[in-house]
């Protein structure tokens, strides 16, 4: 057992308890897969990360990302929260103002701008419509009528997100999905519905990884941005709301800059100390 530095932060919110919590274990060398998975189940947060020295040229650090149900190759709020914790612990990036994270999908760049961190949305590994049976399962699980679905798209960037676009924010917030019917699907639901502060309302359902609904989801918002900005449905800069139905106030800041879409948000520290693992 080793005493290791530890942070717990709230991501995508400027106020603690209003975003998506993340546990970060520093100096995770020596922990094996079983130990990491067990600690992630114990924290019972949507994600727990473990920071390690990089093994790829150009990376500043390496991260492994675990849900209570298993490991993910990439996730958004763990990327922002881990980068913040790494910097707070004294990490110095090779390039000023840019942090390069190594994770299961490769290298992910982050930038520091406007008082917040933002990561470059990874390219979609899979896009296009779902087959009829999968779409029917999604519609059934969400409990909506087929005519309420404006559009849908695979937005896979590590996590296997199937995005469903509904007509209004109210429809998204009213969802009470059937998690059994959802099975192993990871469903991201969005309505493009400008309320003056935010341009879209988002929810993320992921029962297959041990968390029924993720409060605020960077990977999903990254996929949605690539899809909906590319389709001309959303502008090149906007803010999405997520977590409203859970009593959170997540805000995801999206900006398209040339060929890169940046996904940013606040990181609020909650707990700092050590953990014995």
Coordinates of N, CA and C in Angstrom, one line a residue, residues 111 236 255-262:
X111 N -5.9 23.1 -24.3 CA -5.4 24.4 -24.3 C -5.9 25.1 -23.1
X236 N -20.7 27.9 -34.8 CA -19.3 27.5 -34.5 C -18.9 27.8 -33.0
X255 N -16.3 25.6 -29.1 CA -15.7 26.6 -30.1 C -15.1 25.9 -31.3
X256 N -15.5 26.2 -32.5 CA -14.9 25.7 -33.7 C -13.8 26.7 -34.1
X257 N -12.6 26.2 -34.3 CA -11.5 27.1 -34.6 C -10.7 26.4 -35.7
X258 N -11.0 26.8 -37.0 CA -10.3 26.1 -38.1 C -10.8 24.7 -38.2
X259 N -9.9 23.8 -38.2 CA -10.2 22.3 -38.3 C -10.5 21.7 -37.0
X260 N -10.4 22.5 -35.9 CA -10.5 21.9 -34.5 C -11.7 22.4 -33.8
X261 N -12.4 21.5 -33.1 CA -13.5 21.9 -32.3 C -13.0 21.7 -30.8
X262 N -13.1 22.8 -30.0 CA -12.6 22.7 -28.7 C -13.8 22.6 -27.7

